[in-house]
Amino acid sequence: MRADAQRNYDRIVEVARLVFREQGYDASLDDIAKRAGVGPGTLYRHFPKRENLLDAVMQSWVDRVNETVDKALTHEGTDRDVLLNWFEQYVALISQHKGGPAKITSAMGNPDSPIMTKCQVLATANRRVIDQLGEHSALRDDVDVIQVCRLVGGVATVADQAGLDADAVRPMLAVLADGLMR
Amino acid sequence: MRADAQRNYDRIVEVARLVFREQGYDASLDDIAKRAGVGPGTLYRHFPKRENLLDAVMQSWVDRVNETVDKALTHEGTDRDVLLNWFEQYVALISQHKGGPAKITSAMGNPDSPIMTKCQVLATANRRVIDQLGEHSALRDDVDVIQVCRLVGGVATVADQAGLDADAVRPMLAVLADGLMR
DNA sequence: ACCTGAACACCGTTCAAGT
DNA sequence: ACCTGAACACCGTTCAAGT
């Protein structure tokens, strides 16, 4: 990639991260291009679809997911406590900007999505937590990891769109944790 | 209301119901106005916000909700079966058009929403089912009816946006049913 | 009192011209 | 090879003129 192209790419992603956080995932691409100091055509060259831009914005976020799940795996308490704590972290991780939970969760399990690799990171994180559950509180066998992502992501989506805070979300996640363990 | 105004109102609602079902809740209002044979200003006079139009479209749907819950209350089986069957009906009821589950569920519990009365119909239907649960399988006391609507609505939202079918939804609703009963 | 439709603003998207 | 920005299409929303 030519030096000026690389510079423009980086500036667009940097600005997009800021604007998505300020205005949500439905922010104007024109606005992002303007604030990055490029023409709209340049943005479209690098990111043909809005989701490609989201994918680039989420690149630096992968490390944070892995750090968070590492910490969650060492959490003190019962299996249920560990799972519930992780679900709260999961909701926070996918709720970086308004509209994010819906976009991420609906892409979960779709191999053609531009953000597929990011969904896999989340699915893998979830699997690590579930695999650590003791035999007596293991995951029921009629749901898989993707379903768990969808269930927790569904709660995150509703919370995001209705503007709910963590205190309103916790009991809903508790229902999921209790319902998931056989 | 003047006769021609009433006629236009009815035609807009009728067309909107059709178009929402065909194209989803984000369909073009301009298109709806054109197909109803009125100017865009007329649509805006009757329905200042998109949600006001949704509310009018959902008017005839209230009866169906009440009929459905009546039937669900006589469903054979354990409390868990009754609850799970009702949840499936609930998802179907709020999934009449794409984007509907998200809109309805995020309005749940918001007294300022234009579709508030419709949310109350759903909440009341849910309460009736829950109140019928036997004492030993009663609803846990850290969640209320609105939370139940949000949980089931969250699953419906994800299913709607990811294009999941009933077979993929059922196990997720089963998790909720199991997690909700103490 | 109600309706029409032109007009404006905004946004996504494309592409010919330029470097 | 990459960028610019004018141009087009589409949509929501308003409002002056009309009945």
Short mmCIF file of N, CA, C and O in Angstrom, two decimals, chain A residues 15-123:
data_model
loop_
_atom_site.label_atom_id
_atom_site.label_comp_id
_atom_site.label_asym_id
_atom_site.label_seq_id
_atom_site.Cartn_x
_atom_site.Cartn_y
_atom_site.Cartn_z
N VAL A 15 -10.71 8.19 13.06
CA VAL A 15 -11.86 9.08 13.16
C VAL A 15 -13.15 8.28 13.34
O VAL A 15 -14.02 8.64 14.14
N ALA A 16 -13.27 7.19 12.60
CA ALA A 16 -14.49 6.38 12.68
C ALA A 16 -14.70 5.84 14.09
O ALA A 16 -15.82 5.85 14.61
N ARG A 17 -13.61 5.42 14.72
CA ARG A 17 -13.72 4.91 16.09
C ARG A 17 -14.30 5.99 17.00
O ARG A 17 -15.17 5.75 17.81
N LEU A 18 -13.79 7.20 16.82
CA LEU A 18 -14.26 8.33 17.63
C LEU A 18 -15.73 8.64 17.33
O LEU A 18 -16.55 8.78 18.25
N VAL A 19 -16.07 8.73 16.06
CA VAL A 19 -17.43 9.13 15.67
C VAL A 19 -18.44 8.04 16.03
O VAL A 19 -19.55 8.35 16.50
N PHE A 20 -18.08 6.77 15.82
CA PHE A 20 -18.99 5.69 16.21
C PHE A 20 -19.28 5.76 17.71
O PHE A 20 -20.40 5.52 18.13
N ARG A 21 -18.24 6.08 18.48
CA ARG A 21 -18.44 6.14 19.93
C ARG A 21 -19.33 7.32 20.31
O ARG A 21 -20.15 7.23 21.20
N GLU A 22 -19.14 8.43 19.58
CA GLU A 22 -19.94 9.64 19.88
C GLU A 22 -21.38 9.51 19.40
O GLU A 22 -22.32 9.87 20.11
N GLN A 23 -21.55 9.04 18.17
CA GLN A 23 -22.87 9.12 17.53
C GLN A 23 -23.50 7.76 17.28
O GLN A 23 -24.64 7.70 16.81
N GLY A 24 -22.78 6.70 17.55
CA GLY A 24 -23.31 5.37 17.29
C GLY A 24 -22.92 4.87 15.91
O GLY A 24 -22.39 5.61 15.09
N TYR A 25 -23.24 3.60 15.68
CA TYR A 25 -22.79 2.91 14.50
C TYR A 25 -23.49 3.41 13.22
O TYR A 25 -23.05 3.14 12.12
N ASP A 26 -24.58 4.17 13.37
CA ASP A 26 -25.29 4.68 12.20
C ASP A 26 -24.83 6.07 11.80
O ASP A 26 -25.49 6.74 11.00
N ALA A 27 -23.70 6.51 12.34
CA ALA A 27 -23.20 7.85 12.04
C ALA A 27 -22.97 8.04 10.54
O ALA A 27 -22.78 7.08 9.80
N SER A 28 -22.98 9.29 10.12
CA SER A 28 -22.80 9.61 8.70
C SER A 28 -21.38 9.33 8.23
O SER A 28 -20.40 9.81 8.80
N LEU A 29 -21.26 8.56 7.15
CA LEU A 29 -19.94 8.27 6.58
C LEU A 29 -19.34 9.52 5.96
O LEU A 29 -18.11 9.69 5.95
N ASP A 30 -20.19 10.38 5.45
CA ASP A 30 -19.74 11.65 4.90
C ASP A 30 -19.03 12.46 5.98
O ASP A 30 -17.98 13.05 5.74
N ASP A 31 -19.62 12.46 7.14
CA ASP A 31 -19.05 13.19 8.27
C ASP A 31 -17.68 12.62 8.63
O ASP A 31 -16.72 13.36 8.86
N ILE A 32 -17.58 11.30 8.65
CA ILE A 32 -16.32 10.65 8.98
C ILE A 32 -15.25 11.01 7.94
O ILE A 32 -14.11 11.37 8.28
N ALA A 33 -15.63 10.97 6.66
CA ALA A 33 -14.68 11.32 5.60
C ALA A 33 -14.21 12.76 5.77
O ALA A 33 -13.01 13.05 5.70
N LYS A 34 -15.15 13.65 6.01
CA LYS A 34 -14.80 15.08 6.18
C LYS A 34 -13.82 15.26 7.32
O LYS A 34 -12.80 15.93 7.19
N ARG A 35 -14.15 14.67 8.47
CA ARG A 35 -13.30 14.85 9.66
C ARG A 35 -11.95 14.16 9.50
O ARG A 35 -10.98 14.54 10.17
N ALA A 36 -11.87 13.16 8.62
CA ALA A 36 -10.59 12.51 8.36
C ALA A 36 -9.81 13.26 7.28
O ALA A 36 -8.66 12.92 6.98
N GLY A 37 -10.45 14.27 6.69
CA GLY A 37 -9.77 15.06 5.67
C GLY A 37 -9.60 14.35 4.34
O GLY A 37 -8.65 14.62 3.60
N VAL A 38 -10.53 13.47 4.01
CA VAL A 38 -10.48 12.77 2.71
C VAL A 38 -11.82 12.94 1.99
O VAL A 38 -12.83 13.28 2.62
N GLY A 39 -11.81 12.68 0.70
CA GLY A 39 -13.05 12.71 -0.06
C GLY A 39 -13.85 11.45 0.21
O GLY A 39 -13.29 10.43 0.62
N PRO A 40 -15.17 11.51 -0.02
CA PRO A 40 -16.01 10.33 0.22
C PRO A 40 -15.56 9.13 -0.60
O PRO A 40 -15.65 7.99 -0.14
N GLY A 41 -15.05 9.38 -1.80
CA GLY A 41 -14.60 8.28 -2.65
C GLY A 41 -13.47 7.49 -2.02
O GLY A 41 -13.38 6.27 -2.20
N THR A 42 -12.60 8.17 -1.29
CA THR A 42 -11.47 7.49 -0.64
C THR A 42 -11.96 6.53 0.43
O THR A 42 -11.46 5.41 0.56
N LEU A 43 -12.95 7.01 1.19
CA LEU A 43 -13.51 6.13 2.22
C LEU A 43 -14.11 4.88 1.57
O LEU A 43 -13.89 3.76 2.04
N TYR A 44 -14.82 5.07 0.46
CA TYR A 44 -15.46 3.93 -0.21
C TYR A 44 -14.44 2.99 -0.86
O TYR A 44 -14.69 1.79 -0.97
N ARG A 45 -13.33 3.53 -1.29
CA ARG A 45 -12.28 2.68 -1.86
C ARG A 45 -11.77 1.70 -0.81
O ARG A 45 -11.67 0.51 -1.02
N HIS A 46 -11.49 2.23 0.39
CA HIS A 46 -10.95 1.38 1.45
C HIS A 46 -12.02 0.49 2.09
O HIS A 46 -11.74 -0.63 2.48
N PHE A 47 -13.24 1.02 2.21
CA PHE A 47 -14.30 0.31 2.93
C PHE A 47 -15.58 0.32 2.10
O PHE A 47 -16.44 1.18 2.30
N PRO A 48 -15.72 -0.64 1.19
CA PRO A 48 -16.89 -0.66 0.28
C PRO A 48 -18.21 -0.74 1.04
O PRO A 48 -19.22 -0.22 0.58
N LYS A 49 -18.22 -1.41 2.18
CA LYS A 49 -19.44 -1.50 2.97
C LYS A 49 -19.17 -0.97 4.37
O LYS A 49 -18.06 -1.05 4.89
N ARG A 50 -20.21 -0.46 4.98
CA ARG A 50 -20.08 0.09 6.33
C ARG A 50 -19.48 -0.93 7.29
O ARG A 50 -18.68 -0.58 8.17
N GLU A 51 -19.84 -2.19 7.10
CA GLU A 51 -19.34 -3.23 8.00
C GLU A 51 -17.83 -3.43 7.88
O GLU A 51 -17.19 -3.87 8.82
N ASN A 52 -17.26 -3.14 6.69
CA ASN A 52 -15.81 -3.24 6.56
C ASN A 52 -15.12 -2.21 7.44
O ASN A 52 -14.06 -2.46 8.02
N LEU A 53 -15.74 -1.05 7.54
CA LEU A 53 -15.18 -0.01 8.41
C LEU A 53 -15.31 -0.43 9.88
O LEU A 53 -14.38 -0.26 10.67
N LEU A 54 -16.46 -1.00 10.21
CA LEU A 54 -16.64 -1.49 11.58
C LEU A 54 -15.59 -2.53 11.92
O LEU A 54 -15.01 -2.51 13.01
N ASP A 55 -15.33 -3.41 10.98
CA ASP A 55 -14.34 -4.46 11.21
C ASP A 55 -12.96 -3.85 11.51
O ASP A 55 -12.27 -4.29 12.44
N ALA A 56 -12.58 -2.86 10.75
CA ALA A 56 -11.29 -2.21 10.97
C ALA A 56 -11.25 -1.51 12.33
O ALA A 56 -10.25 -1.56 13.04
N VAL A 57 -12.36 -0.87 12.67
CA VAL A 57 -12.43 -0.17 13.96
C VAL A 57 -12.28 -1.18 15.11
O VAL A 57 -11.68 -0.87 16.14
N MET A 58 -12.82 -2.38 14.92
CA MET A 58 -12.79 -3.37 16.00
C MET A 58 -11.46 -4.09 16.10
O MET A 58 -11.26 -4.91 17.00
N GLN A 59 -10.53 -3.82 15.20
CA GLN A 59 -9.26 -4.55 15.18
C GLN A 59 -8.53 -4.47 16.52
O GLN A 59 -8.14 -5.48 17.09
N SER A 60 -8.41 -3.26 17.03
CA SER A 60 -7.63 -3.06 18.26
C SER A 60 -8.38 -3.57 19.49
O SER A 60 -7.82 -3.68 20.57
N TRP A 61 -9.65 -3.91 19.27
CA TRP A 61 -10.52 -4.32 20.37
C TRP A 61 -10.34 -5.81 20.69
O TRP A 61 -10.66 -6.25 21.78
N VAL A 62 -9.77 -6.55 19.74
CA VAL A 62 -9.58 -7.99 19.93
C VAL A 62 -8.71 -8.28 21.16
O VAL A 62 -9.02 -9.16 21.97
N ASP A 63 -7.65 -7.52 21.31
CA ASP A 63 -6.76 -7.74 22.46
C ASP A 63 -7.52 -7.55 23.77
O ASP A 63 -7.32 -8.31 24.73
N ARG A 64 -8.36 -6.54 23.81
CA ARG A 64 -9.12 -6.27 25.03
C ARG A 64 -10.04 -7.44 25.38
O ARG A 64 -10.18 -7.81 26.54
N VAL A 65 -10.67 -8.04 24.37
CA VAL A 65 -11.53 -9.20 24.61
C VAL A 65 -10.72 -10.31 25.25
O VAL A 65 -11.13 -10.89 26.26
N ASN A 66 -9.55 -10.59 24.69
CA ASN A 66 -8.76 -11.70 25.21
C ASN A 66 -8.24 -11.42 26.62
O ASN A 66 -8.22 -12.32 27.46
N GLU A 67 -7.88 -10.19 26.88
CA GLU A 67 -7.45 -9.84 28.25
C GLU A 67 -8.61 -10.01 29.22
O GLU A 67 -8.44 -10.51 30.33
N THR A 68 -9.79 -9.57 28.80
CA THR A 68 -10.96 -9.62 29.67
C THR A 68 -11.34 -11.06 30.01
O THR A 68 -11.66 -11.37 31.16
N VAL A 69 -11.29 -11.93 29.01
CA VAL A 69 -11.68 -13.31 29.28
C VAL A 69 -10.62 -14.00 30.14
O VAL A 69 -10.96 -14.82 31.01
N ASP A 70 -9.35 -13.66 29.96
CA ASP A 70 -8.31 -14.20 30.82
C ASP A 70 -8.61 -13.88 32.27
O ASP A 70 -8.53 -14.74 33.16
N LYS A 71 -8.97 -12.63 32.52
CA LYS A 71 -9.26 -12.21 33.88
C LYS A 71 -10.51 -12.91 34.40
O LYS A 71 -10.56 -13.35 35.56
N ALA A 72 -11.55 -13.02 33.55
CA ALA A 72 -12.81 -13.64 33.97
C ALA A 72 -12.61 -15.10 34.37
O ALA A 72 -13.30 -15.60 35.26
N LEU A 73 -11.65 -15.76 33.74
CA LEU A 73 -11.41 -17.18 34.03
C LEU A 73 -10.82 -17.39 35.43
O LEU A 73 -10.90 -18.49 35.98
N THR A 74 -10.23 -16.36 35.99
CA THR A 74 -9.65 -16.48 37.33
C THR A 74 -10.58 -15.89 38.39
O THR A 74 -10.18 -15.74 39.54
N HIS A 75 -11.80 -15.55 38.01
CA HIS A 75 -12.74 -14.94 38.94
C HIS A 75 -13.10 -15.90 40.07
O HIS A 75 -13.31 -17.09 39.84
N GLU A 76 -13.15 -15.38 41.29
CA GLU A 76 -13.50 -16.19 42.46
C GLU A 76 -14.99 -16.47 42.50
O GLU A 76 -15.79 -15.64 42.09
N GLY A 77 -15.37 -17.63 43.01
CA GLY A 77 -16.79 -17.91 43.22
C GLY A 77 -17.24 -19.20 42.56
O GLY A 77 -16.45 -19.95 42.00
N THR A 78 -18.54 -19.44 42.64
CA THR A 78 -19.12 -20.63 42.03
C THR A 78 -19.09 -20.52 40.51
O THR A 78 -18.84 -19.45 39.97
N ASP A 79 -19.38 -21.65 39.86
CA ASP A 79 -19.46 -21.64 38.40
C ASP A 79 -20.46 -20.59 37.92
O ASP A 79 -20.23 -19.88 36.95
N ARG A 80 -21.58 -20.52 38.62
CA ARG A 80 -22.61 -19.55 38.26
C ARG A 80 -22.08 -18.13 38.37
O ARG A 80 -22.35 -17.27 37.52
N ASP A 81 -21.32 -17.84 39.42
CA ASP A 81 -20.74 -16.51 39.59
C ASP A 81 -19.78 -16.17 38.45
O ASP A 81 -19.79 -15.07 37.91
N VAL A 82 -18.96 -17.15 38.10
CA VAL A 82 -17.99 -16.95 37.02
C VAL A 82 -18.71 -16.65 35.71
O VAL A 82 -18.37 -15.70 35.00
N LEU A 83 -19.72 -17.46 35.44
CA LEU A 83 -20.47 -17.29 34.19
C LEU A 83 -21.18 -15.93 34.15
O LEU A 83 -21.10 -15.20 33.14
N LEU A 84 -21.84 -15.60 35.25
CA LEU A 84 -22.57 -14.33 35.31
C LEU A 84 -21.62 -13.14 35.16
O LEU A 84 -21.91 -12.19 34.43
N ASN A 85 -20.49 -13.21 35.85
CA ASN A 85 -19.50 -12.13 35.73
C ASN A 85 -19.01 -11.99 34.29
O ASN A 85 -18.91 -10.89 33.76
N TRP A 86 -18.74 -13.12 33.65
CA TRP A 86 -18.29 -13.08 32.26
C TRP A 86 -19.36 -12.48 31.34
O TRP A 86 -19.06 -11.68 30.46
N PHE A 87 -20.61 -12.86 31.56
CA PHE A 87 -21.69 -12.31 30.73
C PHE A 87 -21.75 -10.78 30.86
O PHE A 87 -21.98 -10.08 29.88
N GLU A 88 -21.53 -10.29 32.06
CA GLU A 88 -21.52 -8.82 32.22
C GLU A 88 -20.37 -8.20 31.44
O GLU A 88 -20.53 -7.14 30.81
N GLN A 89 -19.22 -8.84 31.48
CA GLN A 89 -18.07 -8.36 30.70
C GLN A 89 -18.38 -8.41 29.21
O GLN A 89 -18.05 -7.49 28.45
N TYR A 90 -19.00 -9.50 28.81
CA TYR A 90 -19.34 -9.71 27.39
C TYR A 90 -20.23 -8.57 26.89
O TYR A 90 -19.99 -7.99 25.82
N VAL A 91 -21.26 -8.27 27.67
CA VAL A 91 -22.18 -7.17 27.29
C VAL A 91 -21.40 -5.86 27.16
O VAL A 91 -21.58 -5.12 26.18
N ALA A 92 -20.53 -5.59 28.11
CA ALA A 92 -19.74 -4.36 28.05
C ALA A 92 -18.86 -4.34 26.81
O ALA A 92 -18.73 -3.30 26.13
N LEU A 93 -18.27 -5.48 26.48
CA LEU A 93 -17.35 -5.55 25.34
C LEU A 93 -18.04 -5.25 24.01
O LEU A 93 -17.45 -4.61 23.14
N ILE A 94 -19.27 -5.74 23.84
CA ILE A 94 -19.94 -5.51 22.56
C ILE A 94 -20.79 -4.24 22.57
O ILE A 94 -21.43 -3.92 21.57
N SER A 95 -20.77 -3.52 23.70
CA SER A 95 -21.58 -2.30 23.79
C SER A 95 -20.73 -1.04 23.74
O SER A 95 -20.99 -0.07 24.44
N GLN A 96 -19.69 -1.05 22.91
CA GLN A 96 -18.81 0.11 22.82
C GLN A 96 -19.51 1.30 22.16
O GLN A 96 -19.27 2.44 22.51
N HIS A 97 -20.35 1.04 21.19
CA HIS A 97 -21.12 2.14 20.58
C HIS A 97 -22.54 1.70 20.27
O HIS A 97 -22.81 0.53 20.00
N LYS A 98 -23.44 2.67 20.31
CA LYS A 98 -24.87 2.41 20.08
C LYS A 98 -25.08 1.74 18.72
O LYS A 98 -24.54 2.19 17.71
N GLY A 99 -25.85 0.67 18.72
CA GLY A 99 -26.08 -0.07 17.49
C GLY A 99 -25.11 -1.23 17.33
O GLY A 99 -25.34 -2.12 16.51
N GLY A 100 -24.03 -1.22 18.13
CA GLY A 100 -23.03 -2.28 18.04
C GLY A 100 -23.55 -3.66 18.42
O GLY A 100 -23.37 -4.61 17.66
N PRO A 101 -24.20 -3.79 19.58
CA PRO A 101 -24.69 -5.11 19.99
C PRO A 101 -25.56 -5.77 18.91
O PRO A 101 -25.40 -6.96 18.63
N ALA A 102 -26.46 -5.01 18.32
CA ALA A 102 -27.34 -5.57 17.28
C ALA A 102 -26.53 -6.05 16.09
O ALA A 102 -26.72 -7.16 15.59
N LYS A 103 -25.62 -5.21 15.64
CA LYS A 103 -24.83 -5.55 14.45
C LYS A 103 -23.97 -6.78 14.69
O LYS A 103 -23.92 -7.70 13.87
N ILE A 104 -23.28 -6.81 15.82
CA ILE A 104 -22.38 -7.92 16.13
C ILE A 104 -23.17 -9.21 16.32
O ILE A 104 -22.83 -10.25 15.76
N THR A 105 -24.25 -9.12 17.10
CA THR A 105 -24.98 -10.34 17.42
C THR A 105 -25.69 -10.94 16.21
O THR A 105 -25.78 -12.16 16.07
N SER A 106 -26.17 -10.07 15.31
CA SER A 106 -26.86 -10.63 14.14
C SER A 106 -25.87 -11.22 13.14
O SER A 106 -26.25 -12.00 12.27
N ALA A 107 -24.59 -10.85 13.27
CA ALA A 107 -23.58 -11.42 12.38
C ALA A 107 -23.05 -12.75 12.92
O ALA A 107 -22.39 -13.51 12.20
N MET A 108 -23.37 -13.03 14.17
CA MET A 108 -22.86 -14.23 14.83
C MET A 108 -23.33 -15.50 14.10
O MET A 108 -24.52 -15.70 13.92
N GLY A 109 -22.38 -16.31 13.67
CA GLY A 109 -22.73 -17.54 12.99
C GLY A 109 -22.90 -17.40 11.49
O GLY A 109 -23.16 -18.37 10.81
N ASN A 110 -22.76 -16.18 10.98
CA ASN A 110 -22.85 -15.96 9.54
C ASN A 110 -21.44 -15.88 8.92
O ASN A 110 -20.73 -14.91 9.14
N PRO A 111 -21.06 -16.90 8.15
CA PRO A 111 -19.68 -16.96 7.63
C PRO A 111 -19.38 -15.89 6.57
O PRO A 111 -18.21 -15.67 6.24
N ASP A 112 -20.41 -15.23 6.03
CA ASP A 112 -20.19 -14.23 4.98
C ASP A 112 -20.09 -12.81 5.52
O ASP A 112 -19.91 -11.86 4.75
N SER A 113 -20.23 -12.64 6.83
CA SER A 113 -20.20 -11.29 7.39
C SER A 113 -18.79 -10.72 7.36
O SER A 113 -17.81 -11.42 7.64
N PRO A 114 -18.65 -9.43 7.02
CA PRO A 114 -17.33 -8.78 7.05
C PRO A 114 -16.70 -8.78 8.45
O PRO A 114 -15.48 -8.64 8.55
N ILE A 115 -17.50 -8.91 9.48
CA ILE A 115 -16.94 -8.91 10.83
C ILE A 115 -16.87 -10.33 11.41
O ILE A 115 -16.77 -10.50 12.63
N MET A 116 -16.88 -11.30 10.51
CA MET A 116 -16.86 -12.70 10.94
C MET A 116 -15.73 -13.01 11.91
O MET A 116 -15.94 -13.65 12.95
N THR A 117 -14.51 -12.57 11.59
CA THR A 117 -13.37 -12.91 12.46
C THR A 117 -13.57 -12.35 13.86
O THR A 117 -13.18 -12.99 14.84
N LYS A 118 -14.22 -11.20 13.97
CA LYS A 118 -14.47 -10.62 15.28
C LYS A 118 -15.50 -11.45 16.04
O LYS A 118 -15.39 -11.63 17.26
N CYS A 119 -16.47 -11.98 15.33
CA CYS A 119 -17.45 -12.85 15.96
C CYS A 119 -16.79 -14.12 16.46
O CYS A 119 -17.13 -14.64 17.53
N GLN A 120 -15.83 -14.61 15.71
CA GLN A 120 -15.13 -15.82 16.13
C GLN A 120 -14.33 -15.57 17.41
O GLN A 120 -14.24 -16.45 18.27
N VAL A 121 -13.76 -14.40 17.52
CA VAL A 121 -13.03 -14.05 18.74
C VAL A 121 -13.97 -14.12 19.95
O VAL A 121 -13.63 -14.68 20.99
N LEU A 122 -15.17 -13.58 19.77
CA LEU A 122 -16.15 -13.61 20.86
C LEU A 122 -16.60 -15.04 21.15
O LEU A 122 -16.73 -15.43 22.31
N ALA A 123 -16.84 -15.80 20.11
CA ALA A 123 -17.29 -17.18 20.30
C ALA A 123 -16.22 -18.00 21.02
O ALA A 123 -16.52 -18.78 21.93
#
